[in-house]
Amino acid sequence: MAKMGILIDITKCIGCGACEKACKMRNDLPTGLENNLSATAYTVVQERRPGMYVRRMCMHCENPTCVSVCPVGAFTKTAAGPVTYDKDKCIGCRYCMYSCPFSVPKYQWDRVVPYVQKCYLCADRIAEGSEPACTAACPTGASIFGERDALIEDAKKRIRDNPSRYTDHIYGVQEVGGTSVLYLSSVPFDKLGEPFTMQLPHKPLPLYTWAALEKVPTIVVVGGVVLTGIWWITSRRDEVKKFEERTQQHHWWQAGMKKDDTHKGGERR
Amino acid sequence: MLFRIPKITLWRIIIAVIVTLGIYYTVIRYTRGLGAVTNLSDKFPWGLWVGFDVITGVGLAAGAFIIALAVYIFRIDTYRPILRPAILTGFLGYSLVAVGLLYDLGKWFDVWHPIVFWNPHSVMFEVAWCVMLYLSVLALEFSTVVFERLRLNFLKQAIHLLIIPLSILGVILSTLHQSSLGSLFLIVPSKLYELWYSPYLPLFFFVSAVSVGFAMVTMESFLSQRFLGKGIELNLLNGLARVNVLVMAFYLTIKILDLANRGVLGAVLSLRFESVMFDIETMVQVIIPLLLLLIPAVRTSARGLFITSLFIVIGFIMNRLDIAITGVEASSGTSYFPAFGEIAISVFLVTMGFLAFAFAATYLNVFVHVQKKEETPVEIIHDV
Ligand code: SF4
Ligand code: SF4
Ligand code: SF4
């Protein structure tokens, strides 16, 4: 299946919140618009500059940090693009929340059995050949759903056709190795607040960890061999020492006997 | 009289208060969820329990593997008297880490999941496995002391047969997870403050754990000497301090080289909150202890070594909390200070650790005297 994605054109967003409402309805979340992403809001629309609305949601990274850090593999990057969460596997360590570069996963802090909550790109609807509830609800085409490659071409064309309207950057093509959700903006992204102000590397974050993790087998093998070797040497050394002590004692004992012997032996002779 | 009313002392009152609060907040945590006891939030998902109870706790228990390495692998027999207290601390420390995890994990009853659901790309997965296995190694290593007390000599001997492979395994597991706790933070290059974020975090974590391991053994010995009348000879502690000087000097050198290499050495002089914290931490953790150990009177007195070790331990705790909490505050867009309940639980767990140590040191043969050297495990191995 082709990799799908969402293109969010900030210049077209009127801040109506239709996407948020559609998402809440679709996911049986308590109604009422919220200011920030939360366990009950998988997407929100925030006015970051006068008349400039930024829609936040999970970026569905190509090489997602959350998938890599979760100790039990509760997250999956599906072939179609969505990053999904398996609430039964999750143990609630919240490493995904701590490390997600876009601070997307949210938690049910008030529950006795809490789960992580985030947008899952309506993976079930995509699997049925349909589109996410939020893009379907967007009245202006500020959020559109499609194949990621096609969306990138579309975005490039918009910038080309209208260079005065857009800043020349498609956010999400290269950030942390690419994301399935892409943004277009009229002002440079570092003027739009978090997470865009953060200097994100183009290298996928999981590779930073892998640089250390890939050394584990080497440490185990080399460590095992070296430690066993040292133990073998030190125990040999101790054995040799013991043996020498014993032989020295023997000499001394013999010498002692000889002293006696000269006395007694003389008699014997 | 059937009941003997225990003597009421200041210490007992303090402990009673700590335990009562601990139990109270435990009940709340498990009946009303994490939000009811902690100041954690979506913006700040990791706090005192991860930073102190888990990440710092594992480091403070590092003494066990270093001393086991010295005694069993390098066969430096002089350090044998330290072996048992170090392994006891390790065992208790890691047990507390496990208990701390049960408080912190949202779905604590699924704590066993990493055994069946694997993700080899996750540092947390690797740490979980190492801690699990190492806790078993420590339990086996320490079980000899318990078997000895119960006069189950055949069991004690059986474990002695395994002690070398167990120690080798313990050293490898410790090297892995002590450094991997640093690797946990490799994935947040844009969130963690530049003085702390370094590709060498795993190395820093490992070296500082070794240093604090020595310091912890020294402190325990001093405290046991004072309160239980049992401890380790001064010349041994002095030897540990000497090795620690080398370890700390190495740590300081690689830290400075790394800062210079990344071009952020100047940030050390900045008056930013994080920079100041970094400076204090480095002073307390390495620079002051190094300077103190240059003074012969400090090096050769139990009290001097104790105070030096106290600096190292406090500095170490600051370092871990700085990285897990302070260093990510700016990027989180919020500030965090642990709730009273979080502190109460952490203090409760540490108190339990101290009590368990005192209990074990009183009833088990933890502080073995040097005269008993003939009975020591390695000799037995030789004879078997
Ligand atoms: S934005 Fe965060 S939660 Fe979403 S896929 Fe990327 S790493 Fe995972
Ligand atoms: S909180 Fe759950 S989903 Fe997130 S990393 Fe931990 S186990 Fe995985
Ligand atoms: S893709 Fe689905 S879950 Fe995600 S924000 Fe849109 S409606 Fe909500």
PDB file of C-alpha atoms and ligand atoms in Angstrom, chain A residues 6 19 22-24 26-27 42-43 55-58 60 118-123 125 132-135, ligand 3:
ATOM      1  CA  ILE A   6      -1.930  14.705   5.607  1.00  0.00           C
ATOM      2  CA  CYS A  19     -11.377  18.849  12.415  1.00  0.00           C
ATOM      3  CA  ALA A  22     -14.995  15.564  13.870  1.00  0.00           C
ATOM      4  CA  CYS A  23     -12.147  13.808  15.654  1.00  0.00           C
ATOM      5  CA  LYS A  24     -13.903  13.995  19.011  1.00  0.00           C
ATOM      6  CA  ARG A  26     -15.255   9.873  15.727  1.00  0.00           C
ATOM      7  CA  ASN A  27     -13.390   8.806  18.876  1.00  0.00           C
ATOM      8  CA  TYR A  42      -6.006  14.178  19.544  1.00  0.00           C
ATOM      9  CA  THR A  43      -5.940  17.332  17.482  1.00  0.00           C
ATOM     10  CA  ARG A  55      -3.433  22.610  13.689  1.00  0.00           C
ATOM     11  CA  ARG A  56      -1.557  20.144  15.915  1.00  0.00           C
ATOM     12  CA  MET A  57      -1.744  16.374  15.725  1.00  0.00           C
ATOM     13  CA  CYS A  58       0.590  13.370  15.738  1.00  0.00           C
ATOM     14  CA  HIS A  60       3.182  10.059  12.146  1.00  0.00           C
ATOM     15  CA  LYS A 118      -2.875  10.198  20.580  1.00  0.00           C
ATOM     16  CA  CYS A 119      -4.063  10.527  17.003  1.00  0.00           C
ATOM     17  CA  TYR A 120      -3.791   7.249  15.074  1.00  0.00           C
ATOM     18  CA  LEU A 121      -4.477   8.802  11.655  1.00  0.00           C
ATOM     19  CA  CYS A 122      -7.816   6.993  11.650  1.00  0.00           C
ATOM     20  CA  ALA A 123      -5.939   3.857  10.626  1.00  0.00           C
ATOM     21  CA  ARG A 125     -10.790   4.267   8.065  1.00  0.00           C
ATOM     22  CA  PRO A 132      -9.549  10.423   8.297  1.00  0.00           C
ATOM     23  CA  ALA A 133     -12.566  12.066   9.920  1.00  0.00           C
ATOM     24  CA  CYS A 134     -10.695  15.356  10.388  1.00  0.00           C
ATOM     25  CA  THR A 135      -9.653  15.904   6.770  1.00  0.00           C
TER      26      THR A 135
HETATM   27  S1  SF4 C   3      -6.645  11.362  11.842  1.00  0.00           S
HETATM   28 FE1  SF4 C   3      -8.382  10.637  13.039  1.00  0.00          FE
HETATM   29  S2  SF4 C   3      -7.569  10.456  15.100  1.00  0.00           S
HETATM   30 FE2  SF4 C   3      -6.144  11.735  13.976  1.00  0.00          FE
HETATM   31  S3  SF4 C   3      -6.790  13.822  14.360  1.00  0.00           S
HETATM   32 FE3  SF4 C   3      -7.792  13.182  12.459  1.00  0.00          FE
HETATM   33  S4  SF4 C   3      -9.771  12.369  13.129  1.00  0.00           S
HETATM   34 FE4  SF4 C   3      -8.483  12.494  14.948  1.00  0.00          FE
END
